[in-house]
mmCIF file of N, CA and C in Angstrom:
data_model
loop_
_atom_site.group_PDB
_atom_site.id
_atom_site.type_symbol
_atom_site.label_atom_id
_atom_site.label_comp_id
_atom_site.label_asym_id
_atom_site.label_seq_id
_atom_site.Cartn_x
_atom_site.Cartn_y
_atom_site.Cartn_z
ATOM 1 N N MET X 6 -32.004 5.601 14.733
ATOM 2 C CA MET X 6 -31.808 4.544 13.753
ATOM 3 C C MET X 6 -30.508 3.815 14.077
ATOM 4 N N ARG X 7 -30.564 2.513 13.993
ATOM 5 C CA ARG X 7 -29.406 1.663 14.260
ATOM 6 C C ARG X 7 -28.809 1.200 12.938
ATOM 7 N N VAL X 8 -27.469 1.286 12.827
ATOM 8 C CA VAL X 8 -26.796 0.836 11.613
ATOM 9 C C VAL X 8 -25.581 -0.007 11.974
ATOM 10 N N VAL X 9 -25.166 -0.792 11.001
ATOM 11 C CA VAL X 9 -23.929 -1.556 11.083
ATOM 12 C C VAL X 9 -22.978 -0.936 10.067
ATOM 13 N N VAL X 10 -21.754 -0.655 10.500
ATOM 14 C CA VAL X 10 -20.789 -0.016 9.618
ATOM 15 C C VAL X 10 -19.545 -0.893 9.530
ATOM 16 N N HIS X 11 -19.337 -1.458 8.349
ATOM 17 C CA HIS X 11 -18.123 -2.222 8.079
ATOM 18 C C HIS X 11 -17.081 -1.246 7.561
ATOM 19 N N VAL X 12 -15.908 -1.226 8.179
ATOM 20 C CA VAL X 12 -14.846 -0.318 7.750
ATOM 21 C C VAL X 12 -13.568 -1.103 7.508
ATOM 22 N N ASP X 13 -12.761 -0.593 6.570
ATOM 23 C CA ASP X 13 -11.472 -1.208 6.305
ATOM 24 C C ASP X 13 -10.540 -0.163 5.727
ATOM 25 N N GLY X 14 -9.295 -0.271 6.090
ATOM 26 C CA GLY X 14 -8.259 0.582 5.538
ATOM 27 C C GLY X 14 -7.085 -0.288 5.170
ATOM 28 N N GLY X 15 -6.345 0.136 4.165
ATOM 29 C CA GLY X 15 -5.198 -0.659 3.774
ATOM 30 C C GLY X 15 -4.175 0.186 3.052
ATOM 31 N N ALA X 16 -2.943 -0.284 3.111
ATOM 32 C CA ALA X 16 -1.838 0.364 2.416
ATOM 33 C C ALA X 16 -1.040 -0.697 1.677
ATOM 34 N N ARG X 17 -0.633 -0.380 0.493
ATOM 35 C CA ARG X 17 0.225 -1.287 -0.280
ATOM 36 C C ARG X 17 1.658 -0.853 -0.038
ATOM 37 N N GLY X 18 2.282 -1.558 0.876
ATOM 38 C CA GLY X 18 3.535 -1.134 1.450
ATOM 39 C C GLY X 18 3.159 -0.565 2.813
ATOM 40 N N ASN X 19 4.090 -0.423 3.682
ATOM 41 C CA ASN X 19 3.727 0.074 5.008
ATOM 42 C C ASN X 19 4.828 0.981 5.539
ATOM 43 N N PRO X 20 4.822 2.268 5.174
ATOM 44 C CA PRO X 20 3.733 2.976 4.489
ATOM 45 C C PRO X 20 3.770 2.782 2.984
ATOM 46 N N GLY X 21 2.672 3.188 2.362
ATOM 47 C CA GLY X 21 2.536 3.108 0.926
ATOM 48 C C GLY X 21 1.234 3.747 0.509
ATOM 49 N N PRO X 22 0.878 3.637 -0.764
ATOM 50 C CA PRO X 22 -0.414 4.162 -1.210
ATOM 51 C C PRO X 22 -1.523 3.525 -0.363
ATOM 52 N N ALA X 23 -2.431 4.360 0.145
ATOM 53 C CA ALA X 23 -3.426 3.867 1.095
ATOM 54 C C ALA X 23 -4.824 4.341 0.727
ATOM 55 N N ALA X 24 -5.810 3.589 1.218
ATOM 56 C CA ALA X 24 -7.215 3.931 1.014
ATOM 57 C C ALA X 24 -8.025 3.478 2.218
ATOM 58 N N ALA X 25 -9.210 4.072 2.332
ATOM 59 C CA ALA X 25 -10.144 3.731 3.406
ATOM 60 C C ALA X 25 -11.510 3.493 2.777
ATOM 61 N N ALA X 26 -12.313 2.637 3.410
ATOM 62 C CA ALA X 26 -13.654 2.363 2.901
ATOM 63 C C ALA X 26 -14.617 2.086 4.042
ATOM 64 N N ALA X 27 -15.890 2.347 3.764
ATOM 65 C CA ALA X 27 -16.945 2.084 4.744
ATOM 66 C C ALA X 27 -18.211 1.642 4.023
ATOM 67 N N VAL X 28 -18.910 0.697 4.620
ATOM 68 C CA VAL X 28 -20.197 0.226 4.112
ATOM 69 C C VAL X 28 -21.186 0.323 5.269
ATOM 70 N N VAL X 29 -22.210 1.142 5.095
ATOM 71 C CA VAL X 29 -23.230 1.341 6.132
ATOM 72 C C VAL X 29 -24.465 0.553 5.721
ATOM 73 N N SER X 30 -24.948 -0.274 6.625
ATOM 74 C CA SER X 30 -26.123 -1.090 6.321
ATOM 75 C C SER X 30 -27.071 -1.138 7.510
ATOM 76 N N THR X 31 -28.261 -1.635 7.236
ATOM 77 C CA THR X 31 -29.217 -1.887 8.309
ATOM 78 C C THR X 31 -28.747 -3.128 9.068
ATOM 79 N N PRO X 32 -29.266 -3.357 10.263
ATOM 80 C CA PRO X 32 -28.917 -4.587 10.977
ATOM 81 C C PRO X 32 -29.284 -5.853 10.189
ATOM 82 N N GLU X 33 -30.238 -5.738 9.267
ATOM 83 C CA GLU X 33 -30.644 -6.880 8.436
ATOM 84 C C GLU X 33 -29.732 -7.076 7.232
ATOM 85 N N GLY X 34 -28.834 -6.139 6.991
ATOM 86 C CA GLY X 34 -27.872 -6.285 5.910
ATOM 87 C C GLY X 34 -28.151 -5.485 4.653
ATOM 88 N N ASP X 35 -29.194 -4.677 4.637
ATOM 89 C CA ASP X 35 -29.486 -3.842 3.470
ATOM 90 C C ASP X 35 -28.513 -2.663 3.438
ATOM 91 N N VAL X 36 -27.772 -2.531 2.353
ATOM 92 C CA VAL X 36 -26.771 -1.471 2.242
ATOM 93 C C VAL X 36 -27.463 -0.123 2.058
ATOM 94 N N LEU X 37 -27.095 0.828 2.922
ATOM 95 C CA LEU X 37 -27.626 2.185 2.866
ATOM 96 C C LEU X 37 -26.656 3.138 2.176
ATOM 97 N N ASP X 38 -25.374 2.854 2.316
ATOM 98 C CA ASP X 38 -24.362 3.765 1.786
ATOM 99 C C ASP X 38 -23.030 3.029 1.762
ATOM 100 N N GLU X 39 -22.184 3.388 0.808
ATOM 101 C CA GLU X 39 -20.820 2.900 0.821
ATOM 102 C C GLU X 39 -19.927 3.961 0.203
ATOM 103 N N ALA X 40 -18.705 4.012 0.686
ATOM 104 C CA ALA X 40 -17.780 5.038 0.228
ATOM 105 C C ALA X 40 -16.353 4.545 0.389
ATOM 106 N N SER X 41 -15.480 5.108 -0.439
ATOM 107 C CA SER X 41 -14.049 4.863 -0.285
ATOM 108 C C SER X 41 -13.327 6.156 -0.591
ATOM 109 N N GLU X 42 -12.118 6.279 -0.068
ATOM 110 C CA GLU X 42 -11.312 7.457 -0.351
ATOM 111 C C GLU X 42 -9.847 7.091 -0.360
ATOM 112 N N LEU X 43 -9.136 7.714 -1.274
ATOM 113 C CA LEU X 43 -7.683 7.549 -1.324
ATOM 114 C C LEU X 43 -7.063 8.440 -0.264
ATOM 115 N N LEU X 44 -6.008 7.955 0.371
ATOM 116 C CA LEU X 44 -5.394 8.684 1.470
ATOM 117 C C LEU X 44 -3.997 9.194 1.150
ATOM 118 N N GLY X 45 -3.481 8.852 -0.008
ATOM 119 C CA GLY X 45 -2.085 9.191 -0.285
ATOM 120 C C GLY X 45 -1.190 8.179 0.403
ATOM 121 N N GLU X 46 -0.032 8.596 0.820
ATOM 122 C CA GLU X 46 0.925 7.724 1.494
ATOM 123 C C GLU X 46 0.565 7.617 2.974
ATOM 124 N N ALA X 47 0.374 6.400 3.470
ATOM 125 C CA ALA X 47 0.018 6.197 4.878
ATOM 126 C C ALA X 47 0.361 4.769 5.285
ATOM 127 N N THR X 48 0.341 4.532 6.583
ATOM 128 C CA THR X 48 0.534 3.180 7.111
ATOM 129 C C THR X 48 -0.817 2.467 7.159
ATOM 130 N N ASN X 49 -0.769 1.151 7.339
ATOM 131 C CA ASN X 49 -2.001 0.376 7.491
ATOM 132 C C ASN X 49 -2.831 0.868 8.663
ATOM 133 N N ASN X 50 -2.191 1.151 9.795
ATOM 134 C CA ASN X 50 -2.945 1.574 10.974
ATOM 135 C C ASN X 50 -3.601 2.931 10.782
ATOM 136 N N VAL X 51 -2.901 3.857 10.138
ATOM 137 C CA VAL X 51 -3.517 5.154 9.832
ATOM 138 C C VAL X 51 -4.714 4.941 8.913
ATOM 139 N N ALA X 52 -4.566 4.089 7.911
ATOM 140 C CA ALA X 52 -5.667 3.804 6.986
ATOM 141 C C ALA X 52 -6.860 3.199 7.721
ATOM 142 N N GLU X 53 -6.606 2.327 8.687
ATOM 143 C CA GLU X 53 -7.704 1.723 9.457
ATOM 144 C C GLU X 53 -8.452 2.786 10.261
ATOM 145 N N TYR X 54 -7.724 3.696 10.883
ATOM 146 C CA TYR X 54 -8.381 4.775 11.629
ATOM 147 C C TYR X 54 -9.156 5.694 10.695
ATOM 148 N N ARG X 55 -8.578 6.013 9.546
ATOM 149 C CA ARG X 55 -9.264 6.894 8.595
ATOM 150 C C ARG X 55 -10.532 6.218 8.072
ATOM 151 N N ALA X 56 -10.512 4.893 7.934
ATOM 152 C CA ALA X 56 -11.709 4.155 7.532
ATOM 153 C C ALA X 56 -12.780 4.255 8.616
ATOM 154 N N LEU X 57 -12.370 4.112 9.852
ATOM 155 C CA LEU X 57 -13.306 4.250 10.968
ATOM 156 C C LEU X 57 -13.947 5.631 10.945
ATOM 157 N N LEU X 58 -13.138 6.657 10.773
ATOM 158 C CA LEU X 58 -13.664 8.027 10.746
ATOM 159 C C LEU X 58 -14.602 8.240 9.557
ATOM 160 N N LEU X 59 -14.272 7.666 8.403
ATOM 161 C CA LEU X 59 -15.146 7.743 7.236
ATOM 162 C C LEU X 59 -16.488 7.088 7.539
ATOM 163 N N GLY X 60 -16.459 5.907 8.118
ATOM 164 C CA GLY X 60 -17.700 5.203 8.455
ATOM 165 C C GLY X 60 -18.554 5.953 9.457
ATOM 166 N N LEU X 61 -17.919 6.539 10.453
ATOM 167 C CA LEU X 61 -18.658 7.312 11.461
ATOM 168 C C LEU X 61 -19.300 8.541 10.814
ATOM 169 N N ARG X 62 -18.571 9.193 9.937
ATOM 170 C CA ARG X 62 -19.090 10.376 9.244
ATOM 171 C C ARG X 62 -20.302 10.003 8.378
ATOM 172 N N ARG X 63 -20.176 8.912 7.622
ATOM 173 C CA ARG X 63 -21.274 8.505 6.734
ATOM 174 C C ARG X 63 -22.508 8.084 7.549
ATOM 175 N N ALA X 64 -22.297 7.398 8.672
ATOM 176 C CA ALA X 64 -23.426 7.000 9.524
ATOM 177 C C ALA X 64 -24.116 8.227 10.121
ATOM 178 N N ARG X 65 -23.321 9.208 10.533
ATOM 179 C CA ARG X 65 -23.885 10.438 11.102
ATOM 180 C C ARG X 65 -24.717 11.161 10.033
ATOM 181 N N GLU X 66 -24.226 11.193 8.780
ATOM 182 C CA GLU X 66 -24.961 11.846 7.697
ATOM 183 C C GLU X 66 -26.305 11.167 7.422
ATOM 184 N N LEU X 67 -26.414 9.886 7.791
ATOM 185 C CA LEU X 67 -27.677 9.155 7.642
ATOM 186 C C LEU X 67 -28.555 9.282 8.885
ATOM 187 N N ASP X 68 -28.126 10.101 9.838
ATOM 188 C CA ASP X 68 -28.843 10.329 11.096
ATOM 189 C C ASP X 68 -28.915 9.091 11.986
ATOM 190 N N ALA X 69 -27.895 8.249 11.907
ATOM 191 C CA ALA X 69 -27.843 7.082 12.791
ATOM 192 C C ALA X 69 -27.669 7.543 14.236
ATOM 193 N N THR X 70 -28.293 6.834 15.144
ATOM 194 C CA THR X 70 -28.136 7.132 16.571
ATOM 195 C C THR X 70 -27.392 6.014 17.298
ATOM 196 N N GLU X 71 -27.494 4.814 16.746
ATOM 197 C CA GLU X 71 -26.779 3.661 17.298
ATOM 198 C C GLU X 71 -25.951 3.043 16.185
ATOM 199 N N ILE X 72 -24.708 2.679 16.523
ATOM 200 C CA ILE X 72 -23.799 2.204 15.492
ATOM 201 C C ILE X 72 -23.016 0.996 15.986
ATOM 202 N N GLN X 73 -22.999 -0.022 15.161
ATOM 203 C CA GLN X 73 -22.186 -1.203 15.416
ATOM 204 C C GLN X 73 -21.091 -1.198 14.349
ATOM 205 N N ILE X 74 -19.850 -1.024 14.770
ATOM 206 C CA ILE X 74 -18.726 -0.966 13.846
ATOM 207 C C ILE X 74 -18.100 -2.343 13.752
ATOM 208 N N VAL X 75 -17.829 -2.757 12.516
ATOM 209 C CA VAL X 75 -17.167 -4.027 12.259
ATOM 210 C C VAL X 75 -15.916 -3.711 11.452
ATOM 211 N N ASN X 76 -14.766 -4.162 11.948
ATOM 212 C CA ASN X 76 -13.519 -3.956 11.210
ATOM 213 C C ASN X 76 -12.668 -5.204 11.298
ATOM 214 N N ASP X 77 -11.523 -5.193 10.601
ATOM 215 C CA ASP X 77 -10.624 -6.343 10.704
ATOM 216 C C ASP X 77 -9.287 -5.946 11.323
ATOM 217 N N SER X 78 -9.290 -4.851 12.092
ATOM 218 C CA SER X 78 -8.095 -4.415 12.804
ATOM 219 C C SER X 78 -8.315 -4.559 14.307
ATOM 220 N N GLU X 79 -7.767 -5.615 14.856
ATOM 221 C CA GLU X 79 -7.887 -5.820 16.295
ATOM 222 C C GLU X 79 -7.245 -4.670 17.061
ATOM 223 N N LEU X 80 -6.131 -4.152 16.547
ATOM 224 C CA LEU X 80 -5.448 -3.049 17.220
ATOM 225 C C LEU X 80 -6.368 -1.845 17.371
ATOM 226 N N VAL X 81 -6.979 -1.411 16.283
ATOM 227 C CA VAL X 81 -7.860 -0.247 16.336
ATOM 228 C C VAL X 81 -9.057 -0.525 17.240
ATOM 229 N N ALA X 82 -9.670 -1.682 17.103
ATOM 230 C CA ALA X 82 -10.829 -2.009 17.943
ATOM 231 C C ALA X 82 -10.465 -1.963 19.416
ATOM 232 N N ARG X 83 -9.337 -2.519 19.767
ATOM 233 C CA ARG X 83 -8.950 -2.545 21.184
ATOM 234 C C ARG X 83 -8.485 -1.186 21.699
ATOM 235 N N GLN X 84 -7.889 -0.381 20.819
ATOM 236 C CA GLN X 84 -7.522 0.971 21.238
ATOM 237 C C GLN X 84 -8.775 1.812 21.470
ATOM 238 N N VAL X 85 -9.762 1.674 20.603
ATOM 239 C CA VAL X 85 -10.993 2.452 20.725
ATOM 240 C C VAL X 85 -11.758 2.070 21.994
ATOM 241 N N THR X 86 -11.749 0.797 22.349
ATOM 242 C CA THR X 86 -12.467 0.379 23.566
ATOM 243 C C THR X 86 -11.659 0.633 24.833
ATOM 244 N N GLY X 87 -10.396 0.986 24.680
ATOM 245 C CA GLY X 87 -9.552 1.259 25.845
ATOM 246 C C GLY X 87 -8.794 0.050 26.347
ATOM 247 N N ALA X 88 -8.943 -1.097 25.689
ATOM 248 C CA ALA X 88 -8.226 -2.297 26.117
ATOM 249 C C ALA X 88 -6.720 -2.166 25.861
ATOM 250 N N TYR X 89 -6.361 -1.435 24.804
ATOM 251 C CA TYR X 89 -4.953 -1.166 24.487
ATOM 252 C C TYR X 89 -4.711 0.329 24.572
ATOM 253 N N LYS X 90 -3.518 0.699 24.980
ATOM 254 C CA LYS X 90 -3.117 2.098 24.958
ATOM 255 C C LYS X 90 -2.670 2.467 23.548
ATOM 256 N N VAL X 91 -2.791 3.738 23.233
ATOM 257 C CA VAL X 91 -2.299 4.250 21.960
ATOM 258 C C VAL X 91 -0.873 4.727 22.220
ATOM 259 N N LYS X 92 0.085 3.899 21.849
ATOM 260 C CA LYS X 92 1.477 4.195 22.149
ATOM 261 C C LYS X 92 2.155 5.049 21.079
ATOM 262 N N HIS X 93 1.746 4.891 19.833
ATOM 263 C CA HIS X 93 2.385 5.609 18.738
ATOM 264 C C HIS X 93 1.854 7.045 18.682
ATOM 265 N N GLU X 94 2.749 7.988 18.791
ATOM 266 C CA GLU X 94 2.383 9.409 18.849
ATOM 267 C C GLU X 94 1.518 9.857 17.674
ATOM 268 N N ALA X 95 1.845 9.398 16.484
ATOM 269 C CA ALA X 95 1.100 9.821 15.288
ATOM 270 C C ALA X 95 -0.342 9.305 15.282
ATOM 271 N N MET X 96 -0.617 8.264 16.052
ATOM 272 C CA MET X 96 -1.965 7.688 16.082
ATOM 273 C C MET X 96 -2.882 8.404 17.078
ATOM 274 N N ARG X 97 -2.307 9.123 18.015
ATOM 275 C CA ARG X 97 -3.126 9.734 19.072
ATOM 276 C C ARG X 97 -4.173 10.711 18.568
ATOM 277 N N PRO X 98 -3.843 11.597 17.596
ATOM 278 C CA PRO X 98 -4.900 12.503 17.110
ATOM 279 C C PRO X 98 -6.042 11.760 16.403
ATOM 280 N N LEU X 99 -5.718 10.710 15.659
ATOM 281 C CA LEU X 99 -6.760 9.920 15.000
ATOM 282 C C LEU X 99 -7.631 9.212 16.023
ATOM 283 N N HIS X 100 -7.002 8.662 17.051
ATOM 284 C CA HIS X 100 -7.737 8.009 18.130
ATOM 285 C C HIS X 100 -8.664 9.005 18.818
ATOM 286 N N ALA X 101 -8.152 10.184 19.148
ATOM 287 C CA ALA X 101 -8.956 11.203 19.827
ATOM 288 C C ALA X 101 -10.136 11.634 18.959
ATOM 289 N N GLU X 102 -9.898 11.783 17.659
ATOM 290 C CA GLU X 102 -10.973 12.159 16.738
ATOM 291 C C GLU X 102 -12.044 11.069 16.682
ATOM 292 N N ALA X 103 -11.611 9.811 16.672
ATOM 293 C CA ALA X 103 -12.565 8.693 16.647
ATOM 294 C C ALA X 103 -13.400 8.656 17.926
ATOM 295 N N ILE X 104 -12.765 8.837 19.068
ATOM 296 C CA ILE X 104 -13.492 8.819 20.342
ATOM 297 C C ILE X 104 -14.506 9.960 20.390
ATOM 298 N N ALA X 105 -14.103 11.138 19.924
ATOM 299 C CA ALA X 105 -15.027 12.279 19.894
ATOM 300 C C ALA X 105 -16.205 11.991 18.976
ATOM 301 N N ALA X 106 -15.941 11.425 17.805
ATOM 302 C CA ALA X 106 -17.020 11.111 16.861
ATOM 303 C C ALA X 106 -17.959 10.050 17.429
ATOM 304 N N LEU X 107 -17.399 9.048 18.093
ATOM 305 C CA LEU X 107 -18.230 8.010 18.701
ATOM 306 C C LEU X 107 -19.141 8.598 19.782
ATOM 307 N N GLY X 108 -18.668 9.619 20.458
ATOM 308 C CA GLY X 108 -19.450 10.258 21.512
ATOM 309 C C GLY X 108 -20.705 10.955 21.019
ATOM 310 N N THR X 109 -20.833 11.137 19.711
ATOM 311 C CA THR X 109 -22.026 11.780 19.161
ATOM 312 C C THR X 109 -23.171 10.782 18.944
ATOM 313 N N PHE X 110 -22.891 9.511 19.146
ATOM 314 C CA PHE X 110 -23.919 8.474 19.001
ATOM 315 C C PHE X 110 -24.458 8.099 20.372
ATOM 316 N N GLU X 111 -25.723 7.722 20.431
ATOM 317 C CA GLU X 111 -26.326 7.298 21.697
ATOM 318 C C GLU X 111 -25.691 6.015 22.206
ATOM 319 N N ARG X 112 -25.421 5.094 21.283
ATOM 320 C CA ARG X 112 -24.777 3.822 21.622
ATOM 321 C C ARG X 112 -23.863 3.419 20.498
ATOM 322 N N TRP X 113 -22.781 2.742 20.865
ATOM 323 C CA TRP X 113 -21.873 2.238 19.842
ATOM 324 C C TRP X 113 -21.153 1.006 20.365
ATOM 325 N N SER X 114 -20.699 0.193 19.423
ATOM 326 C CA SER X 114 -19.859 -0.955 19.742
ATOM 327 C C SER X 114 -18.903 -1.133 18.570
ATOM 328 N N ILE X 115 -17.801 -1.808 18.831
ATOM 329 C CA ILE X 115 -16.841 -2.099 17.775
ATOM 330 C C ILE X 115 -16.367 -3.529 17.935
ATOM 331 N N THR X 116 -16.339 -4.246 16.842
ATOM 332 C CA THR X 116 -15.942 -5.644 16.834
ATOM 333 C C THR X 116 -14.925 -5.871 15.731
ATOM 334 N N SER X 117 -13.892 -6.616 16.045
ATOM 335 C CA SER X 117 -12.903 -7.001 15.050
ATOM 336 C C SER X 117 -13.217 -8.409 14.575
ATOM 337 N N VAL X 118 -13.248 -8.577 13.249
ATOM 338 C CA VAL X 118 -13.576 -9.868 12.648
ATOM 339 C C VAL X 118 -12.491 -10.251 11.648
ATOM 340 N N PRO X 119 -12.436 -11.509 11.239
ATOM 341 C CA PRO X 119 -11.506 -11.890 10.170
ATOM 342 C C PRO X 119 -11.842 -11.139 8.879
ATOM 343 N N ARG X 120 -10.834 -10.908 8.053
ATOM 344 C CA ARG X 120 -11.001 -10.149 6.806
ATOM 345 C C ARG X 120 -12.142 -10.695 5.948
ATOM 346 N N ALA X 121 -12.312 -12.007 5.912
ATOM 347 C CA ALA X 121 -13.366 -12.612 5.090
ATOM 348 C C ALA X 121 -14.759 -12.147 5.516
ATOM 349 N N GLU X 122 -14.918 -11.769 6.769
ATOM 350 C CA GLU X 122 -16.212 -11.289 7.263
ATOM 351 C C GLU X 122 -16.370 -9.787 7.056
ATOM 352 N N ASN X 123 -15.384 -9.173 6.431
ATOM 353 C CA ASN X 123 -15.409 -7.744 6.145
ATOM 354 C C ASN X 123 -15.159 -7.531 4.654
ATOM 355 N N ALA X 124 -15.651 -8.460 3.841
ATOM 356 C CA ALA X 124 -15.273 -8.555 2.434
ATOM 357 C C ALA X 124 -15.652 -7.339 1.603
ATOM 358 N N ARG X 125 -16.829 -6.763 1.781
ATOM 359 C CA ARG X 125 -17.233 -5.643 0.924
ATOM 360 C C ARG X 125 -16.350 -4.423 1.174
ATOM 361 N N ALA X 126 -16.088 -4.098 2.433
ATOM 362 C CA ALA X 126 -15.229 -2.949 2.732
ATOM 363 C C ALA X 126 -13.819 -3.200 2.209
ATOM 364 N N ASP X 127 -13.327 -4.418 2.355
ATOM 365 C CA ASP X 127 -12.000 -4.777 1.844
ATOM 366 C C ASP X 127 -11.955 -4.624 0.323
ATOM 367 N N ALA X 128 -12.998 -5.049 -0.356
ATOM 368 C CA ALA X 128 -13.048 -4.934 -1.817
ATOM 369 C C ALA X 128 -13.050 -3.472 -2.258
ATOM 370 N N LEU X 129 -13.742 -2.615 -1.521
ATOM 371 C CA LEU X 129 -13.760 -1.189 -1.860
ATOM 372 C C LEU X 129 -12.378 -0.561 -1.700
ATOM 373 N N VAL X 130 -11.659 -0.952 -0.657
ATOM 374 C CA VAL X 130 -10.293 -0.451 -0.458
ATOM 375 C C VAL X 130 -9.415 -0.854 -1.633
ATOM 376 N N ASN X 131 -9.468 -2.125 -1.991
ATOM 377 C CA ASN X 131 -8.627 -2.613 -3.087
ATOM 378 C C ASN X 131 -9.019 -1.998 -4.427
ATOM 379 N N ALA X 132 -10.293 -1.782 -4.659
ATOM 380 C CA ALA X 132 -10.739 -1.145 -5.903
ATOM 381 C C ALA X 132 -10.211 0.284 -5.984
ATOM 382 N N ALA X 133 -10.265 1.007 -4.872
ATOM 383 C CA ALA X 133 -9.750 2.382 -4.853
ATOM 384 C C ALA X 133 -8.247 2.397 -5.136
ATOM 385 N N LEU X 134 -7.531 1.467 -4.534
ATOM 386 C CA LEU X 134 -6.085 1.409 -4.749
ATOM 387 C C LEU X 134 -5.749 0.987 -6.191
ATOM 388 N N ASP X 135 -6.533 0.092 -6.752
ATOM 389 C CA ASP X 135 -6.319 -0.321 -8.142
ATOM 390 C C ASP X 135 -6.543 0.838 -9.107
ATOM 391 N N LEU X 136 -7.581 1.643 -8.862
ATOM 392 C CA LEU X 136 -7.885 2.790 -9.717
ATOM 393 C C LEU X 136 -6.800 3.869 -9.627
ATOM 394 N N ALA X 137 -6.154 3.942 -8.486
ATOM 395 C CA ALA X 137 -5.143 4.986 -8.261
ATOM 396 C C ALA X 137 -3.857 4.707 -9.035
ATOM 397 N N ARG X 138 -3.666 3.483 -9.465
ATOM 398 C CA ARG X 138 -2.425 3.111 -10.164
ATOM 399 C C ARG X 138 -2.278 3.818 -11.463
#
């Protein structure tokens, strides 16, 4: 089964209170699952990676075999594809976990888009952070 997974992570402050969200849908746009989680204190980049991991986990639970990831973090997308090196030591374990999780899918791709094209995942992040106040 092929799915599209929109992921987003955010922190209010950097670092600050953080959350991650994922929306799993069919290629036609029918939502199959959505989730968000509070992360405690984290940076934006950590939140973006945690969102990616959340999305991969939720897609795997739906028995997806092919996954198209959509996010609004060019840094994470380029690190995952190998275009950028992971220079920050604290990010390396998250990167390694993401690469391992991606390896469980038959095919995968990741694309970075403007925030407006990732609106539902962004809204879930903000809703989680608003509730945490």
